[in-house]
Amino acid sequence: AQSVAQPEDQVNVAEGNPLTVKCTYSVSGNPYLFWYVQYPNRGLQFLLKYITGDNLVKGSYGFEAEFNKSQTSFHLKKPSALVSDSALYFCAVRDGVGNSGGYQKVTFGTGTKLQVIP
Amino acid sequence: KAGVTQTPRYLIKTRGQQVTLSCSPISGHRSVSWYQQTPGQGLQFLFEYFSETQRNKGNFPGRFSGRQFSNSRSEMNVSTLELGDSALYLCASSQWDRGKGYGYTFGSGTRLTVV
């Protein structure tokens, strides 16, 4: 069964320090991987995605993510955290092929709350 | 380009009532998904529609239903509301093209409070 794990409910980091939010996945075939961010009382916003190609993907607001096929991981990173990065982050996986009907199931992780401390 | 529009933004209902939430996807997006978000349960998948057909359904009771119209707009309905249905309901739309890896665009959600 397809699954996504975000092992940390919350990550605290000092402003200016690098941050990492972890994500591991399980899916049949090649995965499409996504990161979304949610600010309070808002819907989720797309940050970045991995489809194919370079394992390091760059996205919005200075975020990047590294795809590691052998470890089935897709960790979100940023070299220098800002207080405004404090939000809820969701990892998601979409199976790359879909079923016979072409349906590509999407599974979200449980979310990681990032707190950047001034 | 207009985003995903969810109406209403806020809703207060009484236990036992029913409610209908609406979602208008981005123009050209034919797939619409619904999620329930609560502080304790995180993001829970409700259902996904494409071409007016439900393609997948999450683990919710039959009180939760949905539909999609020919213009891709979608509605979800919750009957016999319970206090535990209080949540942020998110709609997401996506293009449908195998192998392209399209992501979701989310609406701002409908905050439902059941009293």
Coordinates of C-alpha atoms in Angstrom, one line a residue:
Chain A
A1 CA 0.0 0.0 0.0
Q2 CA 1.1 3.5 -0.7
S3 CA 2.3 5.5 2.3
V4 CA 4.1 8.6 3.4
A5 CA 5.8 9.0 6.8
Q6 CA 6.8 12.3 8.4
P7 CA 8.5 11.1 11.6
E8 CA 8.7 14.4 13.4
D9 CA 5.5 16.2 14.6
Q10 CA 7.5 19.3 15.2
V11 CA 10.9 20.7 14.2
N12 CA 12.4 23.7 16.0
V13 CA 15.3 25.6 14.5
A14 CA 17.0 28.9 15.2
E15 CA 16.6 31.7 12.7
G16 CA 19.6 31.6 10.3
N17 CA 20.3 28.0 10.8
P18 CA 19.7 25.3 8.2
L19 CA 16.5 23.3 8.5
T20 CA 15.5 19.8 7.4
V21 CA 12.0 18.3 7.5
K22 CA 12.0 14.6 6.9
C23 CA 9.8 12.5 4.7
T24 CA 10.0 8.8 3.6
Y25 CA 7.6 7.1 1.3
S26 CA 6.5 3.7 0.0
V27 CA 4.9 3.4 -3.5
S28 CA 4.9 0.9 -6.3
G29 CA 6.8 2.1 -9.3
N30 CA 8.5 5.5 -9.7
P31 CA 7.0 8.1 -7.4
Y32 CA 6.0 11.7 -7.9
L33 CA 6.9 13.5 -4.7
F34 CA 5.6 16.8 -3.5
W35 CA 6.0 19.3 -0.6
Y36 CA 3.2 21.6 0.5
V37 CA 3.2 24.3 3.2
Q38 CA 0.2 25.5 5.2
Y39 CA 0.0 28.8 7.0
P40 CA -2.6 29.2 9.8
N41 CA -6.2 29.2 8.6
R42 CA -5.2 28.7 4.9
G43 CA -5.2 25.9 2.4
L44 CA -2.0 24.1 1.4
Q45 CA 0.4 25.8 -1.0
F46 CA 2.6 23.9 -3.4
L47 CA 6.4 24.3 -2.7
L48 CA 8.1 21.9 -5.0
K49 CA 8.0 18.5 -6.7
Y50 CA 10.2 15.7 -7.9
I51 CA 9.2 13.9 -11.1
T52 CA 12.4 12.8 -12.7
G53 CA 15.9 14.0 -13.3
D54 CA 18.2 15.7 -10.8
N55 CA 17.8 14.4 -7.3
L56 CA 18.0 17.9 -5.8
V57 CA 14.9 19.9 -6.6
K58 CA 14.6 23.6 -5.9
G59 CA 11.3 25.2 -5.1
S60 CA 9.6 28.3 -3.8
Y61 CA 10.9 30.6 -1.0
G62 CA 14.4 29.1 -1.1
F63 CA 13.4 25.6 -0.2
E64 CA 14.9 22.5 -1.8
A65 CA 14.4 18.8 -1.4
E66 CA 16.6 15.9 -2.0
F67 CA 15.3 12.7 -3.5
N68 CA 17.0 9.5 -2.4
K69 CA 15.7 6.5 -4.1
S70 CA 17.7 3.9 -2.1
Q71 CA 16.5 5.4 1.2
T72 CA 13.0 6.2 -0.3
S73 CA 13.3 9.6 1.2
F74 CA 12.4 13.1 0.1
H75 CA 13.6 15.5 2.8
L76 CA 12.9 19.2 2.6
K77 CA 15.7 21.6 3.3
K78 CA 16.6 25.2 3.5
P79 CA 20.1 26.6 4.1
S80 CA 19.0 29.5 6.3
A81 CA 15.6 29.5 8.1
L82 CA 13.4 32.6 8.5
V83 CA 10.8 33.2 11.2
S84 CA 8.3 33.5 8.4
D85 CA 9.0 29.9 7.4
S86 CA 7.1 28.8 10.6
A87 CA 4.2 26.8 9.3
L88 CA 2.9 23.2 8.8
Y89 CA 4.6 21.2 6.1
F90 CA 3.2 18.2 4.3
C91 CA 4.9 15.7 2.1
A92 CA 2.9 13.8 -0.5
V93 CA 3.4 11.0 -3.0
R94 CA 1.6 10.3 -6.2
D95 CA 2.1 7.0 -7.9
G96 CA 3.8 7.4 -11.2
V97 CA 1.6 5.2 -13.4
G98 CA -1.8 4.8 -11.9
N99 CA -4.2 1.9 -12.1
S100 CA -5.8 0.6 -15.3
G101 CA -8.1 3.5 -15.3
G102 CA -5.3 6.0 -15.2
Y103 CA -6.1 7.0 -11.6
Q104 CA -3.0 8.2 -9.7
K105 CA -3.6 8.0 -6.0
V106 CA -2.2 10.8 -3.8
T107 CA -1.2 10.2 -0.2
F108 CA -0.2 12.9 2.2
G109 CA 1.9 12.6 5.3
T110 CA 0.6 13.7 8.7
G111 CA 2.4 17.0 8.6
T112 CA 5.4 18.5 10.4
K113 CA 5.1 21.8 12.3
L114 CA 8.2 23.9 11.7
Q115 CA 8.9 26.5 14.4
V116 CA 11.7 29.0 13.6
I117 CA 12.9 30.7 16.8
P118 CA 14.1 34.3 16.5
Chain B
K1 CA -5.7 32.8 -13.5
A2 CA -8.3 32.3 -10.8
G3 CA -7.4 29.8 -8.0
V4 CA -9.5 27.1 -6.4
T5 CA -12.6 28.7 -4.9
Q6 CA -14.4 27.2 -2.0
T7 CA -17.7 28.5 -0.6
P8 CA -18.6 29.4 2.0
R9 CA -15.5 30.2 4.0
Y10 CA -17.1 29.7 7.3
L11 CA -20.2 27.8 8.4
I12 CA -21.9 27.1 11.7
K13 CA -24.4 24.4 11.8
T14 CA -26.4 22.6 14.5
R15 CA -25.9 18.9 15.2
G16 CA -28.3 16.8 13.1
Q17 CA -28.5 19.3 10.2
Q18 CA -27.0 18.7 6.8
V19 CA -24.5 20.9 4.9
T20 CA -23.3 21.3 1.4
L21 CA -19.9 22.7 0.5
S22 CA -18.9 23.9 -2.9
C23 CA -15.6 23.9 -4.8
S24 CA -14.8 25.5 -8.2
P25 CA -11.5 24.2 -9.6
I26 CA -9.0 26.0 -11.6
S27 CA -10.1 26.3 -15.2
G28 CA -8.9 23.2 -17.1
H29 CA -8.5 21.1 -14.0
R30 CA -10.7 18.1 -14.3
S31 CA -9.8 16.3 -11.0
V32 CA -11.2 17.5 -7.7
S33 CA -10.3 16.0 -4.3
W34 CA -11.7 16.7 -0.9
Y35 CA -9.8 16.5 2.5
Q36 CA -10.9 16.9 6.1
Q37 CA -8.3 18.6 8.3
T38 CA -8.6 18.5 12.1
P39 CA -5.9 19.2 14.8
G40 CA -6.0 15.7 16.0
Q41 CA -6.3 13.7 12.8
G42 CA -4.3 15.7 10.4
L43 CA -5.2 15.7 6.7
Q44 CA -7.8 12.9 6.0
F45 CA -8.7 12.0 2.4
L46 CA -12.4 12.1 1.7
F47 CA -12.8 11.4 -2.1
E48 CA -11.6 12.3 -5.5
Y49 CA -13.6 13.0 -8.6
F50 CA -12.7 13.0 -12.3
S51 CA -15.1 13.5 -15.2
E52 CA -18.1 13.4 -12.8
T53 CA -17.1 10.0 -11.5
Q54 CA -15.8 9.2 -8.0
R55 CA -12.4 7.6 -8.5
N56 CA -11.4 6.9 -5.0
K57 CA -12.9 7.2 -1.5
G58 CA -11.4 7.5 1.9
N59 CA -12.5 5.9 5.1
F60 CA -15.5 8.1 6.0
P61 CA -19.1 7.1 6.9
G62 CA -21.8 7.2 4.3
R63 CA -23.0 10.6 5.7
F64 CA -20.2 12.1 3.7
S65 CA -21.0 12.2 0.0
G66 CA -19.9 14.2 -3.0
R67 CA -20.5 14.8 -6.7
Q68 CA -18.9 16.5 -9.6
F69 CA -20.7 18.4 -12.4
S70 CA -19.9 18.5 -16.1
N71 CA -18.1 21.8 -15.6
S72 CA -15.8 20.1 -13.0
R73 CA -17.2 22.0 -10.1
S74 CA -17.7 19.8 -7.1
E75 CA -19.9 19.7 -4.0
M76 CA -19.6 17.6 -0.9
N77 CA -22.5 17.0 1.4
V78 CA -22.5 15.9 5.1
S79 CA -25.8 14.7 6.5
T80 CA -26.8 14.4 10.1
L81 CA -24.0 16.5 11.3
E82 CA -22.1 15.4 14.4
L83 CA -19.9 17.5 16.7
G84 CA -16.9 15.6 15.4
D85 CA -17.5 16.8 11.9
S86 CA -16.2 20.3 12.9
A87 CA -13.1 20.7 10.8
L88 CA -11.5 22.6 7.9
Y89 CA -12.6 21.0 4.6
L90 CA -10.1 21.5 1.8
C91 CA -10.7 21.1 -1.9
A92 CA -7.9 20.6 -4.3
S93 CA -7.9 20.5 -8.1
S94 CA -5.4 19.0 -10.5
Q95 CA -4.9 18.3 -14.1
W96 CA -5.3 14.8 -15.3
D97 CA -2.6 13.5 -17.5
R98 CA -0.8 10.2 -16.8
G99 CA 2.9 10.6 -16.4
K100 CA 3.0 14.4 -16.0
G101 CA 3.0 14.3 -12.2
Y102 CA 0.7 17.3 -11.7
G103 CA 0.4 18.5 -8.2
Y104 CA -2.6 19.8 -6.4
T105 CA -3.8 23.4 -6.1
F106 CA -5.7 23.9 -2.9
G107 CA -8.5 26.2 -2.0
S108 CA -8.5 28.2 1.3
G109 CA -11.0 25.8 2.8
T110 CA -14.4 25.9 4.5
R111 CA -14.3 26.0 8.2
L112 CA -17.3 24.1 9.5
T113 CA -18.3 24.3 13.1
V114 CA -21.0 22.0 14.4
V115 CA -22.7 23.2 17.7

